[in-house]
Amino acid sequence: KDIQAMSVLGIQKSYDPEQNTIEKNLITSIAVFNKFKQNLRSRTLHKKFIKEYGLMELLAPERTPGTRDEEIYEGFGKLIQLEDANEYASLSIELHDAEIAAQWVNDLIKFVDKETIAMLVADLRNSIANRIKNIEYTISSKRQMSIIRREDVIREIENTITTKRKLANQGREDDIKNIENTISSKRQMAKL
């Protein structure tokens, strides 16, 4: 229900002119859930979660200058237990304090949910922007072709007009020569 607005057919259809097919790229709840589960495993999102929720001090209270952040992120990743059974997933974090573990699980789920939706929206916006660019390019190409065709028709008409003018001029000149020859012949006959 929450992702239904992202599956607008008019936005998600893509036309492949080479195959003359329309491909429907609907965002389904299954695809979103799979993306969500993938994001739950994402080390990049784990790092972002740790930074945004200020968990670095809680994860490494005896941190020394030699302790690398990567080791802390890795340790956090090992705390997360994600069991996946296609339609269902179970997320847990084992800690010495059950309340903190429950809070981290809830916070991580909310965080990953928000990030997943943000990623889907960004992908959708990119898809829309790309479709707009493709449509604008198609319109521009068709306009160019229309201009070229119009110029070709104009050139053909101008060539036809020029040819007909030349033929008309040639016909007039031939008529004038015939008339002049007839007049000249009649004058010579009149002299005889």
Coordinates of N, CA and C in Angstrom, one line a residue:
K1 N 0.8 -1.2 0.0 CA 0.0 0.0 0.0 C 0.9 1.3 0.0
D2 N 2.0 1.2 0.8 CA 2.8 2.4 0.9 C 3.6 2.7 -0.4
I3 N 3.8 1.7 -1.2 CA 4.6 1.9 -2.4 C 3.7 1.9 -3.7
Q4 N 2.4 1.9 -3.5 CA 1.5 1.8 -4.6 C 1.6 3.0 -5.5
A5 N 1.8 4.2 -4.9 CA 2.0 5.4 -5.7 C 3.2 5.4 -6.6
M6 N 4.2 4.6 -6.3 CA 5.4 4.5 -7.1 C 5.2 3.6 -8.4
S7 N 4.1 2.9 -8.4 CA 3.8 2.0 -9.5 C 2.8 2.5 -10.5
V8 N 2.9 3.8 -10.7 CA 2.0 4.5 -11.7 C 2.4 4.0 -13.1
L9 N 1.4 3.3 -13.8 CA 1.7 2.7 -15.1 C 2.2 3.7 -16.1
G10 N 1.6 4.9 -16.1 CA 2.1 5.9 -17.1 C 3.5 6.3 -16.9
I11 N 4.0 6.3 -15.7 CA 5.4 6.6 -15.5 C 6.3 5.4 -15.7
Q12 N 5.8 4.3 -15.4 CA 6.7 3.1 -15.3 C 6.8 2.4 -16.7
K13 N 6.0 2.7 -17.6 CA 6.0 2.0 -18.9 C 7.2 2.5 -19.7
S14 N 7.9 1.6 -20.3 CA 9.0 2.0 -21.2 C 8.9 1.3 -22.6
Y15 N 9.0 2.1 -23.6 CA 8.8 1.6 -25.0 C 10.1 1.3 -25.6
D16 N 10.2 0.1 -26.2 CA 11.4 -0.3 -26.9 C 11.1 -0.3 -28.3
P17 N 11.5 0.8 -29.1 CA 11.2 0.9 -30.5 C 11.8 -0.2 -31.4
E18 N 12.9 -0.7 -31.0 CA 13.6 -1.8 -31.8 C 12.8 -3.1 -31.7
Q19 N 12.2 -3.4 -30.6 CA 11.4 -4.6 -30.5 C 9.9 -4.3 -30.6
N20 N 9.5 -3.1 -30.7 CA 8.1 -2.7 -30.7 C 7.3 -3.3 -29.6
T21 N 7.9 -3.1 -28.3 CA 7.3 -3.7 -27.2 C 7.2 -2.6 -26.1
I22 N 6.2 -2.8 -25.2 CA 6.1 -1.9 -24.0 C 6.4 -2.8 -22.8
E23 N 7.4 -2.3 -22.0 CA 7.8 -3.0 -20.9 C 7.3 -2.3 -19.6
K24 N 6.6 -3.1 -18.8 CA 6.0 -2.5 -17.6 C 7.0 -2.7 -16.4
N25 N 7.6 -1.7 -15.9 CA 8.5 -1.7 -14.8 C 7.8 -1.4 -13.5
L26 N 6.9 -2.2 -13.0 CA 6.2 -1.9 -11.8 C 7.0 -2.2 -10.6
I27 N 6.9 -1.3 -9.6 CA 7.6 -1.5 -8.3 C 6.6 -2.4 -7.5
T28 N 7.0 -3.6 -7.2 CA 6.1 -4.5 -6.5 C 6.6 -4.5 -5.0
S29 N 5.6 -5.0 -4.2 CA 6.0 -5.1 -2.7 C 7.1 -6.1 -2.5
I30 N 7.1 -7.1 -3.3 CA 8.1 -8.2 -3.2 C 9.5 -7.6 -3.5
A31 N 9.6 -6.8 -4.6 CA 10.8 -6.1 -5.0 C 11.3 -5.2 -3.9
V32 N 10.4 -4.4 -3.4 CA 10.7 -3.5 -2.3 C 11.2 -4.2 -1.1
F33 N 10.5 -5.3 -0.7 CA 10.9 -6.1 0.5 C 12.3 -6.7 0.2
N34 N 12.6 -7.2 -1.0 CA 13.9 -7.7 -1.3 C 15.0 -6.6 -1.2
K35 N 14.6 -5.4 -1.7 CA 15.6 -4.3 -1.6 C 15.8 -3.9 -0.1
F36 N 14.7 -4.0 0.7 CA 14.8 -3.7 2.1 C 15.8 -4.7 2.8
K37 N 15.6 -6.0 2.5 CA 16.4 -7.0 3.1 C 17.9 -6.8 2.7
Q38 N 18.1 -6.5 1.4 CA 19.4 -6.2 0.9 C 20.1 -5.1 1.7
N39 N 19.3 -4.0 1.9 CA 19.8 -2.9 2.6 C 20.1 -3.1 4.1
L40 N 19.3 -4.1 4.7 CA 19.6 -4.5 6.1 C 21.0 -5.1 6.2
R41 N 21.5 -5.6 5.1 CA 22.9 -6.2 5.1 C 23.9 -5.2 4.6
S42 N 23.5 -4.1 4.1 CA 24.5 -3.1 3.5 C 25.4 -2.5 4.6
R43 N 26.7 -2.7 4.3 CA 27.7 -2.2 5.2 C 27.7 -0.6 5.2
T44 N 27.4 -0.1 4.0 CA 27.4 1.4 3.8 C 26.3 1.9 4.7
L45 N 25.1 1.3 4.7 CA 24.0 1.8 5.5 C 24.3 1.5 7.0
H46 N 25.0 0.4 7.3 CA 25.4 0.2 8.7 C 26.2 1.4 9.2
K47 N 27.2 1.8 8.4 CA 28.1 2.9 8.8 C 27.2 4.2 9.0
K48 N 26.3 4.4 8.0 CA 25.5 5.6 8.1 C 24.6 5.6 9.4
F49 N 24.1 4.4 9.7 CA 23.2 4.3 10.8 C 24.0 4.5 12.1
I50 N 25.2 4.0 12.2 CA 26.1 4.2 13.4 C 26.4 5.6 13.6
K51 N 26.7 6.3 12.5 CA 27.1 7.7 12.6 C 25.9 8.6 12.9
E52 N 24.7 8.3 12.3 CA 23.5 9.1 12.6 C 23.0 9.0 14.0
Y53 N 23.1 7.7 14.5 CA 22.6 7.5 15.8 C 23.6 7.6 16.9
G54 N 24.8 8.0 16.5 CA 25.9 8.2 17.5 C 26.3 6.9 18.3
L55 N 26.4 5.8 17.6 CA 26.6 4.5 18.3 C 28.1 4.2 18.4
M56 N 29.0 5.0 17.8 CA 30.4 4.7 17.8 C 30.9 4.5 19.2
E57 N 30.5 5.4 20.1 CA 31.0 5.3 21.5 C 30.4 4.1 22.2
L58 N 29.2 3.7 21.9 CA 28.6 2.6 22.6 C 29.2 1.3 22.0
L59 N 29.6 1.2 20.8 CA 30.1 0.0 20.2 C 31.6 -0.2 20.6
A60 N 32.3 0.9 20.8 CA 33.7 0.8 21.2 C 34.1 1.8 22.3
P61 N 33.6 1.4 23.5 CA 33.8 2.3 24.7 C 35.3 2.5 25.0
E62 N 36.1 1.4 24.8 CA 37.5 1.4 25.1 C 38.3 1.7 23.9
R63 N 37.8 2.5 23.0 CA 38.5 2.8 21.7 C 39.8 3.5 22.0
T64 N 40.8 3.1 21.2 CA 42.1 3.7 21.3 C 42.4 4.4 19.9
P65 N 43.4 5.2 19.9 CA 43.8 5.8 18.6 C 44.1 4.8 17.5
G66 N 44.5 3.6 17.9 CA 44.8 2.6 16.9 C 43.6 1.8 16.4
T67 N 42.5 2.0 17.1 CA 41.3 1.3 16.7 C 40.7 1.9 15.4
R68 N 40.6 1.0 14.5 CA 40.1 1.5 13.1 C 38.6 1.5 13.1
D69 N 38.0 2.5 12.5 CA 36.5 2.5 12.4 C 36.0 1.3 11.7
E70 N 36.7 0.8 10.7 CA 36.3 -0.4 9.9 C 36.1 -1.6 10.8
E71 N 36.9 -1.7 11.8 CA 36.8 -2.9 12.7 C 35.5 -2.7 13.5
I72 N 35.2 -1.5 13.9 CA 33.9 -1.3 14.7 C 32.7 -1.6 13.8
Y73 N 32.7 -1.1 12.5 CA 31.6 -1.4 11.6 C 31.5 -2.9 11.4
E74 N 32.6 -3.5 11.2 CA 32.6 -5.0 11.0 C 31.9 -5.7 12.3
G75 N 32.3 -5.2 13.4 CA 31.8 -5.8 14.7 C 30.3 -5.6 14.8
F76 N 29.8 -4.4 14.4 CA 28.4 -4.1 14.4 C 27.7 -5.1 13.4
G77 N 28.3 -5.3 12.2 CA 27.7 -6.2 11.2 C 27.5 -7.6 11.7
K78 N 28.5 -8.0 12.6 CA 28.4 -9.4 13.2 C 27.4 -9.5 14.3
L79 N 27.0 -8.4 14.9 CA 26.0 -8.4 15.9 C 24.6 -8.6 15.3
I80 N 24.4 -8.2 14.0 CA 23.1 -8.3 13.4 C 22.9 -9.7 12.9
Q81 N 21.8 -10.3 13.3 CA 21.3 -11.6 12.8 C 20.1 -11.5 11.9
L82 N 20.2 -11.7 10.6 CA 19.1 -11.6 9.7 C 18.8 -13.0 9.1
E83 N 17.6 -13.5 9.5 CA 17.2 -14.8 8.9 C 16.1 -14.5 7.9
D84 N 16.3 -15.0 6.7 CA 15.5 -14.7 5.6 C 14.8 -15.9 5.1
A85 N 13.5 -15.9 5.0 CA 12.7 -17.0 4.4 C 11.8 -16.4 3.4
N86 N 12.3 -15.9 2.3 CA 11.6 -15.3 1.2 C 10.6 -14.3 1.6
E87 N 9.4 -14.7 2.0 CA 8.3 -13.7 2.3 C 8.5 -13.1 3.7
Y88 N 9.3 -13.7 4.6 CA 9.5 -13.3 5.9 C 10.9 -13.1 6.2
A89 N 11.2 -12.2 7.1 CA 12.6 -12.0 7.6 C 12.5 -11.7 9.1
S90 N 13.6 -12.1 9.7 CA 13.7 -11.9 11.2 C 15.0 -11.2 11.4
L91 N 15.0 -10.1 12.2 CA 16.2 -9.4 12.5 C 16.3 -9.3 14.0
S92 N 17.5 -9.6 14.4 CA 17.8 -9.6 15.8 C 19.3 -9.1 16.1
I93 N 19.5 -8.5 17.2 CA 20.8 -8.1 17.6 C 21.0 -8.6 19.0
E94 N 22.1 -9.3 19.2 CA 22.4 -9.8 20.5 C 23.4 -8.9 21.2
L95 N 23.0 -8.4 22.4 CA 23.8 -7.6 23.2 C 23.6 -8.0 24.7
H96 N 24.4 -7.4 25.5 CA 24.3 -7.7 27.0 C 23.1 -7.1 27.6
D97 N 22.5 -6.0 26.9 CA 21.3 -5.3 27.4 C 20.2 -5.5 26.4
A98 N 19.2 -6.3 26.8 CA 18.1 -6.6 25.9 C 17.3 -5.3 25.4
E99 N 17.2 -4.3 26.3 CA 16.5 -3.1 25.9 C 17.2 -2.3 24.8
I100 N 18.5 -2.2 25.0 CA 19.3 -1.5 24.0 C 19.3 -2.3 22.7
A101 N 19.4 -3.6 22.7 CA 19.3 -4.4 21.5 C 18.0 -4.2 20.8
A102 N 16.9 -4.2 21.6 CA 15.5 -4.0 21.0 C 15.4 -2.6 20.4
Q103 N 16.0 -1.6 21.1 CA 16.0 -0.2 20.5 C 16.7 -0.1 19.2
W104 N 17.9 -0.8 19.2 CA 18.8 -0.8 18.0 C 18.0 -1.5 16.8
V105 N 17.4 -2.6 17.1 CA 16.7 -3.3 16.0 C 15.6 -2.4 15.5
N106 N 14.8 -1.8 16.4 CA 13.7 -0.9 15.9 C 14.2 0.3 15.2
D107 N 15.3 0.9 15.7 CA 15.9 2.0 15.0 C 16.5 1.7 13.7
L108 N 17.1 0.5 13.6 CA 17.7 0.1 12.4 C 16.6 -0.2 11.3
I109 N 15.6 -0.9 11.7 CA 14.5 -1.1 10.8 C 13.9 0.2 10.3
K110 N 13.6 1.1 11.2 CA 13.1 2.4 10.7 C 14.0 3.1 9.8
F111 N 15.3 3.1 10.1 CA 16.4 3.7 9.3 C 16.4 3.1 7.9
V112 N 16.5 1.8 7.9 CA 16.6 1.1 6.6 C 15.4 1.3 5.8
D113 N 14.2 1.3 6.4 CA 13.0 1.5 5.7 C 13.0 2.9 5.1
K114 N 13.4 3.9 5.8 CA 13.5 5.3 5.3 C 14.5 5.3 4.1
E115 N 15.6 4.7 4.3 CA 16.7 4.7 3.3 C 16.2 4.0 2.0
T116 N 15.5 2.9 2.2 CA 15.1 2.1 1.1 C 14.1 2.9 0.2
I117 N 13.1 3.5 0.9 CA 12.1 4.3 0.2 C 12.8 5.5 -0.5
A118 N 13.8 6.1 0.2 CA 14.6 7.2 -0.4 C 15.3 6.8 -1.7
M119 N 15.9 5.6 -1.6 CA 16.6 5.0 -2.8 C 15.6 4.7 -3.9
L120 N 14.4 4.2 -3.6 CA 13.4 3.9 -4.6 C 12.9 5.1 -5.2
V121 N 12.7 6.1 -4.4 CA 12.2 7.4 -5.0 C 13.3 8.0 -5.9
A122 N 14.5 8.0 -5.4 CA 15.6 8.5 -6.2 C 15.7 7.8 -7.6
D123 N 15.6 6.4 -7.5 CA 15.6 5.6 -8.8 C 14.5 6.0 -9.7
L124 N 13.3 6.2 -9.1 CA 12.1 6.6 -9.8 C 12.3 7.9 -10.5
R125 N 12.8 8.9 -9.7 CA 13.1 10.2 -10.2 C 14.1 10.1 -11.4
N126 N 15.1 9.3 -11.2 CA 16.1 9.2 -12.3 C 15.4 8.6 -13.5
S127 N 14.6 7.6 -13.3 CA 13.9 6.9 -14.4 C 13.0 7.9 -15.1
I128 N 12.3 8.8 -14.4 CA 11.4 9.8 -15.0 C 12.3 10.8 -15.7
A129 N 13.4 11.2 -15.1 CA 14.3 12.2 -15.8 C 14.8 11.6 -17.1
N130 N 15.2 10.3 -17.1 CA 15.7 9.7 -18.3 C 14.6 9.6 -19.3
R131 N 13.4 9.2 -18.9 CA 12.3 9.2 -19.9 C 12.0 10.5 -20.5
I132 N 12.1 11.6 -19.7 CA 11.9 12.9 -20.2 C 13.0 13.3 -21.2
K133 N 14.2 12.9 -20.9 CA 15.3 13.2 -21.8 C 15.1 12.4 -23.1
N134 N 14.7 11.2 -23.0 CA 14.5 10.4 -24.2 C 13.3 10.9 -25.0
I135 N 12.3 11.4 -24.4 CA 11.1 11.9 -25.1 C 11.5 13.3 -25.7
E136 N 12.3 14.1 -25.0 CA 12.7 15.4 -25.6 C 13.6 15.1 -26.8
Y137 N 14.5 14.1 -26.7 CA 15.4 13.8 -27.8 C 14.6 13.3 -29.0
T138 N 13.6 12.5 -28.7 CA 12.7 12.0 -29.8 C 12.0 13.1 -30.5
I139 N 11.4 14.0 -29.7 CA 10.7 15.2 -30.2 C 11.7 16.0 -31.1
S140 N 12.9 16.3 -30.5 CA 13.9 17.1 -31.2 C 14.2 16.4 -32.5
S141 N 14.5 15.1 -32.5 CA 14.8 14.4 -33.7 C 13.7 14.4 -34.8
K142 N 12.5 14.3 -34.3 CA 11.3 14.3 -35.2 C 11.2 15.8 -35.8
R143 N 11.4 16.8 -35.0 CA 11.4 18.1 -35.5 C 12.4 18.4 -36.6
Q144 N 13.6 17.9 -36.3 CA 14.7 18.0 -37.3 C 14.4 17.3 -38.6
M145 N 13.8 16.1 -38.4 CA 13.4 15.3 -39.6 C 12.3 16.1 -40.4
S146 N 11.4 16.7 -39.7 CA 10.3 17.4 -40.3 C 10.9 18.6 -41.0
I147 N 11.8 19.3 -40.4 CA 12.5 20.5 -41.1 C 13.2 20.0 -42.3
I148 N 13.9 18.9 -42.2 CA 14.7 18.4 -43.4 C 13.7 18.0 -44.5
R149 N 12.6 17.3 -44.2 CA 11.7 16.9 -45.2 C 11.0 18.1 -45.8
R150 N 10.6 19.1 -45.0 CA 10.0 20.3 -45.5 C 11.0 21.0 -46.5
E151 N 12.3 21.1 -46.1 CA 13.3 21.8 -46.9 C 13.4 21.0 -48.2
D152 N 13.4 19.7 -48.2 CA 13.5 18.8 -49.4 C 12.3 19.1 -50.3
V153 N 11.1 19.2 -49.7 CA 9.9 19.4 -50.5 C 10.0 20.8 -51.2
I154 N 10.4 21.8 -50.4 CA 10.5 23.2 -50.9 C 11.6 23.2 -52.0
R155 N 12.7 22.5 -51.8 CA 13.7 22.4 -52.9 C 13.2 21.8 -54.1
E156 N 12.4 20.7 -53.9 CA 11.8 20.0 -55.1 C 10.8 20.9 -55.8
I157 N 10.0 21.6 -55.1 CA 9.0 22.5 -55.7 C 9.8 23.6 -56.5
E158 N 10.8 24.2 -55.8 CA 11.6 25.2 -56.5 C 12.3 24.7 -57.7
N159 N 12.8 23.5 -57.7 CA 13.4 22.9 -58.9 C 12.4 22.7 -60.0
T160 N 11.2 22.3 -59.6 CA 10.1 22.1 -60.6 C 9.7 23.4 -61.2
I161 N 9.6 24.4 -60.4 CA 9.2 25.8 -60.9 C 10.3 26.3 -61.8
T162 N 11.6 26.1 -61.4 CA 12.7 26.6 -62.3 C 12.7 25.9 -63.6
T163 N 12.5 24.6 -63.6 CA 12.4 23.8 -64.8 C 11.3 24.2 -65.7
K164 N 10.1 24.4 -65.1 CA 8.9 24.8 -65.9 C 9.1 26.2 -66.4
R165 N 9.8 27.1 -65.7 CA 10.1 28.5 -66.2 C 11.0 28.4 -67.4
K166 N 12.0 27.5 -67.3 CA 13.0 27.4 -68.4 C 12.2 26.8 -69.6
L167 N 11.4 25.8 -69.4 CA 10.6 25.2 -70.5 C 9.7 26.3 -71.1
A168 N 9.0 27.1 -70.2 CA 8.1 28.1 -70.7 C 8.9 29.2 -71.5
N169 N 10.1 29.6 -71.0 CA 10.9 30.6 -71.7 C 11.4 30.0 -73.0
Q170 N 11.8 28.7 -73.0 CA 12.3 28.1 -74.2 C 11.1 28.0 -75.2
G171 N 9.9 27.6 -74.7 CA 8.8 27.6 -75.6 C 8.4 28.9 -76.2
R172 N 8.5 30.0 -75.4 CA 8.3 31.3 -75.9 C 9.3 31.7 -77.0
E173 N 10.6 31.4 -76.6 CA 11.6 31.8 -77.6 C 11.5 31.0 -78.9
D174 N 11.0 29.7 -78.8 CA 10.8 28.9 -80.0 C 9.6 29.5 -80.8
D175 N 8.5 29.9 -80.0 CA 7.4 30.5 -80.7 C 7.8 31.8 -81.4
I176 N 8.6 32.6 -80.7 CA 9.1 33.9 -81.3 C 9.9 33.6 -82.5
K177 N 10.8 32.7 -82.5 CA 11.6 32.3 -83.6 C 10.7 31.8 -84.8
N178 N 9.7 31.0 -84.5 CA 8.8 30.5 -85.5 C 8.1 31.7 -86.1
I179 N 7.6 32.6 -85.3 CA 6.8 33.8 -85.8 C 7.8 34.6 -86.6
E180 N 9.0 34.8 -86.1 CA 10.0 35.6 -86.9 C 10.3 34.9 -88.2
N181 N 10.5 33.6 -88.2 CA 10.8 32.9 -89.4 C 9.6 33.0 -90.4
T182 N 8.4 32.9 -89.8 CA 7.2 33.0 -90.7 C 7.1 34.4 -91.3
I183 N 7.3 35.4 -90.5 CA 7.3 36.8 -91.0 C 8.4 37.0 -92.1
S184 N 9.5 36.5 -91.8 CA 10.7 36.6 -92.7 C 10.3 35.9 -94.0
S185 N 9.7 34.7 -93.9 CA 9.4 33.9 -95.1 C 8.3 34.7 -95.9
K186 N 7.3 35.3 -95.2 CA 6.3 36.0 -95.9 C 6.8 37.2 -96.6
R187 N 7.8 37.9 -96.0 CA 8.4 39.1 -96.6 C 9.2 38.7 -97.8
Q188 N 9.9 37.6 -97.7 CA 10.6 37.2 -98.9 C 9.7 36.8 -100.0
M189 N 8.6 36.2 -99.7 CA 7.6 35.8 -100.7 C 6.9 37.0 -101.3
A190 N 6.8 38.0 -100.5 CA 6.1 39.2 -100.9 C 7.1 40.0 -101.9
K191 N 8.4 39.8 -101.7 CA 9.4 40.5 -102.6 C 9.4 39.8 -103.9
L192 N 9.1 38.6 -104.0 CA 9.2 37.8 -105.2 C 8.0 38.1 -106.0

